[in-house]
Amino acid sequence: MLEDYKNALRAGQRAYRACVARGQSPYLEVLDEILSGVNIVAQEPLGLVDIPAESIVGTKTNGRHTAFAANFMPLLDEGTEFAVKWSNLCDAHLEEGIHTPIIAYEYLNRFYVQEGNKRVSVLKYYEAVTIPGTVTRLIPERNDTLENKIYYEFLDFYKLSKVNNVRFSKLGGYAKLQTLVCKASEEAWSDDDRLNFSALYTMFSQQFYALGGSALNLTPGDALLVYLSVYRYSDACQSTPAQVRENLSRLWDEIKILTEPHAVQLSLEPKPGSEPLLSKLNIFAQKPSQLKVVFLHEYDAKTSAWVRGHEKGIEALKAEFGDRLLITNRENISPEVDAEQILEEVAHDNADVVFTTSIRMRPACLKVAAQHPKTKFLNCCLNTPHPLVRTYYPRTYEVNYLLGMLAGILSKTDRVGYVAANPVYGVPAAVNAFARGLRAVRPDAHVVLRWACAPVEGQPLNFSDRQDITLLYTRSSSEPAGCNRDYGLCRRLPDGSLQPVALPVWKWEVFYIGIIRSIFNGTWGSEASGKAVNYWWGLQSDAERVDYYEELAGGTAQLLNLIAEALQKHELAIFPAGGLYAQGHVKKVPQGDNYTPKELMEMDWLGECVEGALPQYEDLDVKTRGLIAINGLGSLKGMPL
């Protein structure tokens, strides 16, 4: 098969020239040189392994490494003994196959050949997906480099899955993949699990590269996480290559957004109400005269204070735009059972805008939005950026600072209770802001934290076991209309009942009117510029306020009003640039001059004056775990943020 050797030689020469043009070494990597100065803390024999061919990148020693280009294609002339042996091996492969495993070392999930370089070259020439080999793993000492951290995440994943063909460019990928393939965090994979995933991953990778994935600074694994967040794993495994390609092409903007350092357009305040001049001058701007708008709720207004709040916003929206809007309001939609079907129905019914008020509807929104690009989908949640589905949510930490101050003023002790709902994005910042407000007026006070999603026996959520706590922040969004207790700062009365002191109000009408106005005046598209959009509005935009249910002393009311004005004008930093101390007296400082919105959203630590901790994943029920999988803190799920 000398002709095959000539073809392989030409491929090697092309790879050689390309590497030289890029200023890279044109030969195989040499592991012994790579390991110079590296502290290997363990060697682990893996036995016989199917090695992903694309992950075999070099040789163990520098002997004859210059005989191959960086892609393992040969570089020696066709008249050499090397060429004859390569050609004979090629004949043997075509006649009976190459069965002798190579011997290789694995380091940082890349493989280096000790014995069998020509076998690898021939098999790569024939585009083998995997190559059998007896492998020894070399484990480096932990350090702070991104590559090292990702590798240690891979080691944990490999113990469960024995899968070595998927790689990620960012932290958290392996833990997220474990969840997306419907496995518990510590659940081992079966042989069938591995075969099913390998078949899907191979097919997906082929379609990823066919669509131009090699031009992106991403791995197929990075793209697969986006794909599986929209399309269920079981469905993906049953898909044909053509179906995967079609679905992936719909998500291509979602994939590309991962490569952009500032891929999220964060809207911190509404745009001015008047129509922009450029929009008026542009006669081709898409400015509809009427919109069909649909609202979908997980619960109903009779049982959920959350839905009642949104319905007030919907009524204000109707009053603002009148017959320019055709509004449909649907309740009691199960996110897992019928949300996807109902979203399909409203999209097929030519809905222009769909608002879903439950974070648990986000997966269904993503899937349906990929199929219906003409419909604008929004989900009420924080920090889940996708170009397909915009998000909106109030800056809850701002009003929590005011509530913490009031608690410090009214409390007769140095302990105030706090019941948090779920450990999702934004909640630690809200707890810490409450604590910051408390300590602004009572420097020695502490917040005692409990979780509604993970109750502990003997620790009731009304703190009746703590006589030193009569003021508490507590939350319940599923109580009948007219019930005093909603959520916010409450006082526990002697009979154990809760009386509201001050409750935050999320003014959804500000969001709905502002977003719909942007569609009417033609600025919806210009806001995005191909990016994901998060509407995260606060006191300055009048998207939230505090209602006081007790008559406050004049000085107290004046102080709270002054602080609210300072927050509106950004004259007061709740989280100072100099940093704060987390539990254990650990100093926390922002990456830049001030805490960025992203840092506040993703805050996953508690201030040192907070008594309590984030709940453990295993203590959560199935429903809450599902919520955590969608919007929960990365550290809680075992993956860095």
PDB file of N, CA and C in Angstrom, residues 308-400:
ATOM      1  N   ARG A 308     -50.310  35.969  42.209  1.00  0.00           N
ATOM      2  CA  ARG A 308     -51.109  37.181  42.433  1.00  0.00           C
ATOM      3  C   ARG A 308     -50.294  38.427  42.112  1.00  0.00           C
ATOM      4  N   GLY A 309     -49.027  38.421  42.475  1.00  0.00           N
ATOM      5  CA  GLY A 309     -48.173  39.566  42.172  1.00  0.00           C
ATOM      6  C   GLY A 309     -48.024  39.777  40.672  1.00  0.00           C
ATOM      7  N   HIS A 310     -47.833  38.681  39.934  1.00  0.00           N
ATOM      8  CA  HIS A 310     -47.700  38.801  38.482  1.00  0.00           C
ATOM      9  C   HIS A 310     -49.004  39.253  37.847  1.00  0.00           C
ATOM     10  N   GLU A 311     -50.128  38.814  38.390  1.00  0.00           N
ATOM     11  CA  GLU A 311     -51.406  39.212  37.797  1.00  0.00           C
ATOM     12  C   GLU A 311     -51.671  40.707  37.986  1.00  0.00           C
ATOM     13  N   LYS A 312     -51.171  41.266  39.081  1.00  0.00           N
ATOM     14  CA  LYS A 312     -51.271  42.722  39.225  1.00  0.00           C
ATOM     15  C   LYS A 312     -50.485  43.415  38.114  1.00  0.00           C
ATOM     16  N   GLY A 313     -49.325  42.847  37.801  1.00  0.00           N
ATOM     17  CA  GLY A 313     -48.535  43.401  36.705  1.00  0.00           C
ATOM     18  C   GLY A 313     -49.232  43.275  35.369  1.00  0.00           C
ATOM     19  N   ILE A 314     -49.944  42.167  35.162  1.00  0.00           N
ATOM     20  CA  ILE A 314     -50.667  41.957  33.903  1.00  0.00           C
ATOM     21  C   ILE A 314     -51.810  42.958  33.768  1.00  0.00           C
ATOM     22  N   GLU A 315     -52.512  43.217  34.869  1.00  0.00           N
ATOM     23  CA  GLU A 315     -53.598  44.195  34.830  1.00  0.00           C
ATOM     24  C   GLU A 315     -53.068  45.585  34.486  1.00  0.00           C
ATOM     25  N   ALA A 316     -51.914  45.932  35.049  1.00  0.00           N
ATOM     26  CA  ALA A 316     -51.314  47.225  34.723  1.00  0.00           C
ATOM     27  C   ALA A 316     -50.897  47.272  33.250  1.00  0.00           C
ATOM     28  N   LEU A 317     -50.432  46.153  32.736  1.00  0.00           N
ATOM     29  CA  LEU A 317     -50.040  46.073  31.327  1.00  0.00           C
ATOM     30  C   LEU A 317     -51.252  46.302  30.425  1.00  0.00           C
ATOM     31  N   LYS A 318     -52.378  45.708  30.774  1.00  0.00           N
ATOM     32  CA  LYS A 318     -53.614  45.905  29.998  1.00  0.00           C
ATOM     33  C   LYS A 318     -54.030  47.377  30.018  1.00  0.00           C
ATOM     34  N   ALA A 319     -53.924  47.983  31.200  1.00  0.00           N
ATOM     35  CA  ALA A 319     -54.327  49.388  31.315  1.00  0.00           C
ATOM     36  C   ALA A 319     -53.424  50.293  30.491  1.00  0.00           C
ATOM     37  N   GLU A 320     -52.154  49.931  30.391  1.00  0.00           N
ATOM     38  CA  GLU A 320     -51.183  50.766  29.675  1.00  0.00           C
ATOM     39  C   GLU A 320     -51.397  50.710  28.167  1.00  0.00           C
ATOM     40  N   PHE A 321     -51.644  49.528  27.620  1.00  0.00           N
ATOM     41  CA  PHE A 321     -51.668  49.378  26.163  1.00  0.00           C
ATOM     42  C   PHE A 321     -53.047  49.065  25.589  1.00  0.00           C
ATOM     43  N   GLY A 322     -54.017  48.769  26.450  1.00  0.00           N
ATOM     44  CA  GLY A 322     -55.384  48.580  25.978  1.00  0.00           C
ATOM     45  C   GLY A 322     -55.518  47.519  24.905  1.00  0.00           C
ATOM     46  N   ASP A 323     -56.258  47.868  23.824  1.00  0.00           N
ATOM     47  CA  ASP A 323     -56.533  46.874  22.783  1.00  0.00           C
ATOM     48  C   ASP A 323     -55.354  46.635  21.848  1.00  0.00           C
ATOM     49  N   ARG A 324     -54.224  47.235  22.131  1.00  0.00           N
ATOM     50  CA  ARG A 324     -53.022  46.912  21.342  1.00  0.00           C
ATOM     51  C   ARG A 324     -52.473  45.541  21.734  1.00  0.00           C
ATOM     52  N   LEU A 325     -52.967  45.008  22.859  1.00  0.00           N
ATOM     53  CA  LEU A 325     -52.518  43.704  23.331  1.00  0.00           C
ATOM     54  C   LEU A 325     -53.679  42.721  23.365  1.00  0.00           C
ATOM     55  N   LEU A 326     -53.424  41.517  22.919  1.00  0.00           N
ATOM     56  CA  LEU A 326     -54.350  40.402  23.090  1.00  0.00           C
ATOM     57  C   LEU A 326     -53.687  39.457  24.091  1.00  0.00           C
ATOM     58  N   ILE A 327     -54.155  39.474  25.345  1.00  0.00           N
ATOM     59  CA  ILE A 327     -53.467  38.775  26.425  1.00  0.00           C
ATOM     60  C   ILE A 327     -54.218  37.502  26.812  1.00  0.00           C
ATOM     61  N   THR A 328     -53.468  36.414  26.902  1.00  0.00           N
ATOM     62  CA  THR A 328     -53.981  35.145  27.416  1.00  0.00           C
ATOM     63  C   THR A 328     -53.209  34.806  28.681  1.00  0.00           C
ATOM     64  N   ASN A 329     -53.936  34.430  29.730  1.00  0.00           N
ATOM     65  CA  ASN A 329     -53.323  34.152  31.034  1.00  0.00           C
ATOM     66  C   ASN A 329     -53.698  32.733  31.457  1.00  0.00           C
ATOM     67  N   ARG A 330     -52.732  31.813  31.534  1.00  0.00           N
ATOM     68  CA  ARG A 330     -53.022  30.412  31.837  1.00  0.00           C
ATOM     69  C   ARG A 330     -52.320  29.990  33.124  1.00  0.00           C
ATOM     70  N   GLU A 331     -53.028  29.253  33.966  1.00  0.00           N
ATOM     71  CA  GLU A 331     -52.524  28.874  35.287  1.00  0.00           C
ATOM     72  C   GLU A 331     -52.425  27.353  35.425  1.00  0.00           C
ATOM     73  N   ASN A 332     -51.796  26.943  36.534  1.00  0.00           N
ATOM     74  CA  ASN A 332     -51.694  25.521  36.917  1.00  0.00           C
ATOM     75  C   ASN A 332     -51.085  24.660  35.804  1.00  0.00           C
ATOM     76  N   ILE A 333     -49.968  25.115  35.286  1.00  0.00           N
ATOM     77  CA  ILE A 333     -49.251  24.386  34.234  1.00  0.00           C
ATOM     78  C   ILE A 333     -48.065  23.663  34.860  1.00  0.00           C
ATOM     79  N   SER A 334     -48.029  22.372  34.742  1.00  0.00           N
ATOM     80  CA  SER A 334     -46.926  21.584  35.292  1.00  0.00           C
ATOM     81  C   SER A 334     -45.686  21.745  34.411  1.00  0.00           C
ATOM     82  N   PRO A 335     -44.568  22.224  34.955  1.00  0.00           N
ATOM     83  CA  PRO A 335     -43.359  22.415  34.139  1.00  0.00           C
ATOM     84  C   PRO A 335     -42.867  21.144  33.475  1.00  0.00           C
ATOM     85  N   GLU A 336     -42.991  20.007  34.179  1.00  0.00           N
ATOM     86  CA  GLU A 336     -42.466  18.753  33.646  1.00  0.00           C
ATOM     87  C   GLU A 336     -43.466  18.025  32.762  1.00  0.00           C
ATOM     88  N   VAL A 337     -44.774  18.173  33.040  1.00  0.00           N
ATOM     89  CA  VAL A 337     -45.781  17.354  32.361  1.00  0.00           C
ATOM     90  C   VAL A 337     -46.299  18.002  31.088  1.00  0.00           C
ATOM     91  N   ASP A 338     -46.772  19.258  31.185  1.00  0.00           N
ATOM     92  CA  ASP A 338     -47.461  19.825  30.027  1.00  0.00           C
ATOM     93  C   ASP A 338     -46.941  21.181  29.562  1.00  0.00           C
ATOM     94  N   ALA A 339     -45.885  21.714  30.174  1.00  0.00           N
ATOM     95  CA  ALA A 339     -45.395  23.038  29.775  1.00  0.00           C
ATOM     96  C   ALA A 339     -44.925  23.041  28.323  1.00  0.00           C
ATOM     97  N   GLU A 340     -44.174  22.009  27.941  1.00  0.00           N
ATOM     98  CA  GLU A 340     -43.641  21.978  26.579  1.00  0.00           C
ATOM     99  C   GLU A 340     -44.760  21.931  25.547  1.00  0.00           C
ATOM    100  N   GLN A 341     -45.774  21.109  25.785  1.00  0.00           N
ATOM    101  CA  GLN A 341     -46.881  20.999  24.842  1.00  0.00           C
ATOM    102  C   GLN A 341     -47.655  22.311  24.736  1.00  0.00           C
ATOM    103  N   ILE A 342     -47.908  22.946  25.887  1.00  0.00           N
ATOM    104  CA  ILE A 342     -48.660  24.203  25.873  1.00  0.00           C
ATOM    105  C   ILE A 342     -47.857  25.305  25.192  1.00  0.00           C
ATOM    106  N   LEU A 343     -46.547  25.333  25.435  1.00  0.00           N
ATOM    107  CA  LEU A 343     -45.700  26.318  24.764  1.00  0.00           C
ATOM    108  C   LEU A 343     -45.720  26.102  23.251  1.00  0.00           C
ATOM    109  N   GLU A 344     -45.705  24.844  22.833  1.00  0.00           N
ATOM    110  CA  GLU A 344     -45.803  24.542  21.400  1.00  0.00           C
ATOM    111  C   GLU A 344     -47.131  25.060  20.839  1.00  0.00           C
ATOM    112  N   GLU A 345     -48.191  24.846  21.595  1.00  0.00           N
ATOM    113  CA  GLU A 345     -49.515  25.265  21.136  1.00  0.00           C
ATOM    114  C   GLU A 345     -49.589  26.779  20.961  1.00  0.00           C
ATOM    115  N   VAL A 346     -49.098  27.520  21.951  1.00  0.00           N
ATOM    116  CA  VAL A 346     -49.210  28.979  21.858  1.00  0.00           C
ATOM    117  C   VAL A 346     -48.288  29.525  20.766  1.00  0.00           C
ATOM    118  N   ALA A 347     -47.144  28.860  20.552  1.00  0.00           N
ATOM    119  CA  ALA A 347     -46.259  29.295  19.471  1.00  0.00           C
ATOM    120  C   ALA A 347     -46.904  29.031  18.114  1.00  0.00           C
ATOM    121  N   HIS A 348     -47.526  27.846  17.966  1.00  0.00           N
ATOM    122  CA  HIS A 348     -48.225  27.526  16.719  1.00  0.00           C
ATOM    123  C   HIS A 348     -49.417  28.451  16.501  1.00  0.00           C
ATOM    124  N   ASP A 349     -49.952  28.990  17.597  1.00  0.00           N
ATOM    125  CA  ASP A 349     -51.083  29.910  17.512  1.00  0.00           C
ATOM    126  C   ASP A 349     -50.615  31.346  17.258  1.00  0.00           C
ATOM    127  N   ASN A 350     -49.334  31.468  16.880  1.00  0.00           N
ATOM    128  CA  ASN A 350     -48.742  32.757  16.490  1.00  0.00           C
ATOM    129  C   ASN A 350     -48.654  33.762  17.633  1.00  0.00           C
ATOM    130  N   ALA A 351     -48.362  33.284  18.834  1.00  0.00           N
ATOM    131  CA  ALA A 351     -48.102  34.205  19.936  1.00  0.00           C
ATOM    132  C   ALA A 351     -46.851  35.023  19.620  1.00  0.00           C
ATOM    133  N   ASP A 352     -46.915  36.315  19.883  1.00  0.00           N
ATOM    134  CA  ASP A 352     -45.747  37.173  19.653  1.00  0.00           C
ATOM    135  C   ASP A 352     -44.784  37.128  20.830  1.00  0.00           C
ATOM    136  N   VAL A 353     -45.330  37.120  22.048  1.00  0.00           N
ATOM    137  CA  VAL A 353     -44.513  37.155  23.264  1.00  0.00           C
ATOM    138  C   VAL A 353     -45.082  36.162  24.266  1.00  0.00           C
ATOM    139  N   VAL A 354     -44.198  35.391  24.892  1.00  0.00           N
ATOM    140  CA  VAL A 354     -44.618  34.443  25.917  1.00  0.00           C
ATOM    141  C   VAL A 354     -43.798  34.699  27.179  1.00  0.00           C
ATOM    142  N   PHE A 355     -44.501  35.020  28.274  1.00  0.00           N
ATOM    143  CA  PHE A 355     -43.862  35.170  29.579  1.00  0.00           C
ATOM    144  C   PHE A 355     -44.163  33.920  30.409  1.00  0.00           C
ATOM    145  N   THR A 356     -43.142  33.248  30.907  1.00  0.00           N
ATOM    146  CA  THR A 356     -43.332  32.118  31.823  1.00  0.00           C
ATOM    147  C   THR A 356     -42.811  32.542  33.190  1.00  0.00           C
ATOM    148  N   THR A 357     -43.662  32.441  34.213  1.00  0.00           N
ATOM    149  CA  THR A 357     -43.325  33.018  35.515  1.00  0.00           C
ATOM    150  C   THR A 357     -42.699  32.017  36.475  1.00  0.00           C
ATOM    151  N   SER A 358     -42.380  30.818  35.995  1.00  0.00           N
ATOM    152  CA  SER A 358     -41.741  29.805  36.837  1.00  0.00           C
ATOM    153  C   SER A 358     -40.398  29.421  36.244  1.00  0.00           C
ATOM    154  N   ILE A 359     -39.352  29.459  37.068  1.00  0.00           N
ATOM    155  CA  ILE A 359     -38.030  29.058  36.612  1.00  0.00           C
ATOM    156  C   ILE A 359     -38.047  27.615  36.124  1.00  0.00           C
ATOM    157  N   ARG A 360     -38.937  26.803  36.693  1.00  0.00           N
ATOM    158  CA  ARG A 360     -38.962  25.390  36.323  1.00  0.00           C
ATOM    159  C   ARG A 360     -39.487  25.172  34.903  1.00  0.00           C
ATOM    160  N   MET A 361     -40.019  26.219  34.275  1.00  0.00           N
ATOM    161  CA  MET A 361     -40.440  26.114  32.873  1.00  0.00           C
ATOM    162  C   MET A 361     -39.307  26.434  31.903  1.00  0.00           C
ATOM    163  N   ARG A 362     -38.161  26.819  32.421  1.00  0.00           N
ATOM    164  CA  ARG A 362     -37.063  27.230  31.542  1.00  0.00           C
ATOM    165  C   ARG A 362     -36.641  26.151  30.552  1.00  0.00           C
ATOM    166  N   PRO A 363     -36.440  24.876  30.963  1.00  0.00           N
ATOM    167  CA  PRO A 363     -36.036  23.870  29.971  1.00  0.00           C
ATOM    168  C   PRO A 363     -37.033  23.741  28.825  1.00  0.00           C
ATOM    169  N   ALA A 364     -38.339  23.772  29.150  1.00  0.00           N
ATOM    170  CA  ALA A 364     -39.350  23.691  28.096  1.00  0.00           C
ATOM    171  C   ALA A 364     -39.281  24.926  27.197  1.00  0.00           C
ATOM    172  N   CYS A 365     -39.048  26.093  27.789  1.00  0.00           N
ATOM    173  CA  CYS A 365     -38.927  27.328  26.997  1.00  0.00           C
ATOM    174  C   CYS A 365     -37.786  27.223  25.993  1.00  0.00           C
ATOM    175  N   LEU A 366     -36.644  26.732  26.453  1.00  0.00           N
ATOM    176  CA  LEU A 366     -35.480  26.632  25.574  1.00  0.00           C
ATOM    177  C   LEU A 366     -35.762  25.715  24.392  1.00  0.00           C
ATOM    178  N   LYS A 367     -36.377  24.579  24.677  1.00  0.00           N
ATOM    179  CA  LYS A 367     -36.625  23.623  23.602  1.00  0.00           C
ATOM    180  C   LYS A 367     -37.604  24.184  22.577  1.00  0.00           C
ATOM    181  N   VAL A 368     -38.688  24.787  23.049  1.00  0.00           N
ATOM    182  CA  VAL A 368     -39.701  25.301  22.128  1.00  0.00           C
ATOM    183  C   VAL A 368     -39.182  26.550  21.404  1.00  0.00           C
ATOM    184  N   ALA A 369     -38.422  27.382  22.104  1.00  0.00           N
ATOM    185  CA  ALA A 369     -37.884  28.588  21.473  1.00  0.00           C
ATOM    186  C   ALA A 369     -36.954  28.242  20.318  1.00  0.00           C
ATOM    187  N   ALA A 370     -36.237  27.129  20.439  1.00  0.00           N
ATOM    188  CA  ALA A 370     -35.352  26.705  19.355  1.00  0.00           C
ATOM    189  C   ALA A 370     -36.136  26.349  18.098  1.00  0.00           C
ATOM    190  N   GLN A 371     -37.386  25.922  18.288  1.00  0.00           N
ATOM    191  CA  GLN A 371     -38.214  25.526  17.148  1.00  0.00           C
ATOM    192  C   GLN A 371     -39.029  26.691  16.589  1.00  0.00           C
ATOM    193  N   HIS A 372     -39.182  27.768  17.368  1.00  0.00           N
ATOM    194  CA  HIS A 372     -40.065  28.872  16.968  1.00  0.00           C
ATOM    195  C   HIS A 372     -39.352  30.221  17.152  1.00  0.00           C
ATOM    196  N   PRO A 373     -38.413  30.541  16.285  1.00  0.00           N
ATOM    197  CA  PRO A 373     -37.620  31.768  16.452  1.00  0.00           C
ATOM    198  C   PRO A 373     -38.423  33.057  16.306  1.00  0.00           C
ATOM    199  N   LYS A 374     -39.629  32.999  15.736  1.00  0.00           N
ATOM    200  CA  LYS A 374     -40.408  34.225  15.566  1.00  0.00           C
ATOM    201  C   LYS A 374     -41.115  34.655  16.850  1.00  0.00           C
ATOM    202  N   THR A 375     -41.273  33.736  17.786  1.00  0.00           N
ATOM    203  CA  THR A 375     -41.917  34.057  19.064  1.00  0.00           C
ATOM    204  C   THR A 375     -40.866  34.470  20.076  1.00  0.00           C
ATOM    205  N   LYS A 376     -41.162  35.529  20.831  1.00  0.00           N
ATOM    206  CA  LYS A 376     -40.230  36.011  21.855  1.00  0.00           C
ATOM    207  C   LYS A 376     -40.585  35.346  23.185  1.00  0.00           C
ATOM    208  N   PHE A 377     -39.628  34.611  23.753  1.00  0.00           N
ATOM    209  CA  PHE A 377     -39.845  33.884  25.000  1.00  0.00           C
ATOM    210  C   PHE A 377     -39.056  34.547  26.128  1.00  0.00           C
ATOM    211  N   LEU A 378     -39.720  34.690  27.293  1.00  0.00           N
ATOM    212  CA  LEU A 378     -39.053  35.221  28.484  1.00  0.00           C
ATOM    213  C   LEU A 378     -39.392  34.341  29.679  1.00  0.00           C
ATOM    214  N   ASN A 379     -38.428  34.189  30.576  1.00  0.00           N
ATOM    215  CA  ASN A 379     -38.619  33.374  31.769  1.00  0.00           C
ATOM    216  C   ASN A 379     -38.228  34.190  32.992  1.00  0.00           C
ATOM    217  N   CYS A 380     -39.074  34.116  34.019  1.00  0.00           N
ATOM    218  CA  CYS A 380     -38.846  34.895  35.232  1.00  0.00           C
ATOM    219  C   CYS A 380     -37.834  34.177  36.117  1.00  0.00           C
ATOM    220  N   CYS A 381     -36.571  34.517  35.957  1.00  0.00           N
ATOM    221  CA  CYS A 381     -35.511  33.918  36.766  1.00  0.00           C
ATOM    222  C   CYS A 381     -34.267  34.775  36.655  1.00  0.00           C
ATOM    223  N   LEU A 382     -33.228  34.352  37.334  1.00  0.00           N
ATOM    224  CA  LEU A 382     -31.996  35.133  37.396  1.00  0.00           C
ATOM    225  C   LEU A 382     -30.831  34.306  36.880  1.00  0.00           C
ATOM    226  N   ASN A 383     -30.000  34.939  36.049  1.00  0.00           N
ATOM    227  CA  ASN A 383     -28.705  34.384  35.662  1.00  0.00           C
ATOM    228  C   ASN A 383     -28.789  33.057  34.920  1.00  0.00           C
ATOM    229  N   THR A 384     -29.672  32.967  33.943  1.00  0.00           N
ATOM    230  CA  THR A 384     -29.673  31.801  33.060  1.00  0.00           C
ATOM    231  C   THR A 384     -29.608  32.310  31.623  1.00  0.00           C
ATOM    232  N   PRO A 385     -28.481  32.856  31.205  1.00  0.00           N
ATOM    233  CA  PRO A 385     -28.413  33.571  29.931  1.00  0.00           C
ATOM    234  C   PRO A 385     -28.460  32.655  28.714  1.00  0.00           C
ATOM    235  N   HIS A 386     -29.442  32.887  27.872  1.00  0.00           N
ATOM    236  CA  HIS A 386     -29.567  32.200  26.586  1.00  0.00           C
ATOM    237  C   HIS A 386     -30.147  33.179  25.590  1.00  0.00           C
ATOM    238  N   PRO A 387     -29.595  33.284  24.403  1.00  0.00           N
ATOM    239  CA  PRO A 387     -30.179  34.178  23.402  1.00  0.00           C
ATOM    240  C   PRO A 387     -31.609  33.805  23.048  1.00  0.00           C
ATOM    241  N   LEU A 388     -31.953  32.530  23.181  1.00  0.00           N
ATOM    242  CA  LEU A 388     -33.296  32.088  22.809  1.00  0.00           C
ATOM    243  C   LEU A 388     -34.360  32.557  23.794  1.00  0.00           C
ATOM    244  N   VAL A 389     -33.998  32.653  25.066  1.00  0.00           N
ATOM    245  CA  VAL A 389     -34.981  32.975  26.116  1.00  0.00           C
ATOM    246  C   VAL A 389     -34.397  34.063  27.012  1.00  0.00           C
ATOM    247  N   ARG A 390     -35.015  35.216  27.018  1.00  0.00           N
ATOM    248  CA  ARG A 390     -34.556  36.296  27.898  1.00  0.00           C
ATOM    249  C   ARG A 390     -35.103  36.070  29.313  1.00  0.00           C
ATOM    250  N   THR A 391     -34.438  36.665  30.285  1.00  0.00           N
ATOM    251  CA  THR A 391     -34.865  36.511  31.674  1.00  0.00           C
ATOM    252  C   THR A 391     -35.116  37.871  32.309  1.00  0.00           C
ATOM    253  N   TYR A 392     -35.939  37.885  33.356  1.00  0.00           N
ATOM    254  CA  TYR A 392     -36.228  39.121  34.076  1.00  0.00           C
ATOM    255  C   TYR A 392     -36.416  38.798  35.556  1.00  0.00           C
ATOM    256  N   TYR A 393     -35.899  39.683  36.405  1.00  0.00           N
ATOM    257  CA  TYR A 393     -35.985  39.445  37.850  1.00  0.00           C
ATOM    258  C   TYR A 393     -35.581  40.718  38.597  1.00  0.00           C
ATOM    259  N   PRO A 394     -36.154  40.956  39.782  1.00  0.00           N
ATOM    260  CA  PRO A 394     -35.782  42.152  40.560  1.00  0.00           C
ATOM    261  C   PRO A 394     -34.462  41.945  41.310  1.00  0.00           C
ATOM    262  N   ARG A 395     -33.818  43.048  41.646  1.00  0.00           N
ATOM    263  CA  ARG A 395     -32.582  42.989  42.451  1.00  0.00           C
ATOM    264  C   ARG A 395     -32.986  42.899  43.928  1.00  0.00           C
ATOM    265  N   THR A 396     -33.282  41.702  44.358  1.00  0.00           N
ATOM    266  CA  THR A 396     -33.874  41.494  45.685  1.00  0.00           C
ATOM    267  C   THR A 396     -32.958  41.920  46.823  1.00  0.00           C
ATOM    268  N   TYR A 397     -31.656  41.916  46.590  1.00  0.00           N
ATOM    269  CA  TYR A 397     -30.752  42.239  47.693  1.00  0.00           C
ATOM    270  C   TYR A 397     -30.897  43.683  48.148  1.00  0.00           C
ATOM    271  N   GLU A 398     -31.362  44.569  47.255  1.00  0.00           N
ATOM    272  CA  GLU A 398     -31.487  45.982  47.630  1.00  0.00           C
ATOM    273  C   GLU A 398     -32.554  46.171  48.708  1.00  0.00           C
ATOM    274  N   VAL A 399     -33.754  45.634  48.493  1.00  0.00           N
ATOM    275  CA  VAL A 399     -34.795  45.803  49.504  1.00  0.00           C
ATOM    276  C   VAL A 399     -34.470  44.985  50.754  1.00  0.00           C
ATOM    277  N   ASN A 400     -33.731  43.889  50.591  1.00  0.00           N
ATOM    278  CA  ASN A 400     -33.355  43.099  51.768  1.00  0.00           C
ATOM    279  C   ASN A 400     -32.431  43.864  52.695  1.00  0.00           C
TER     280      ASN A 400
END
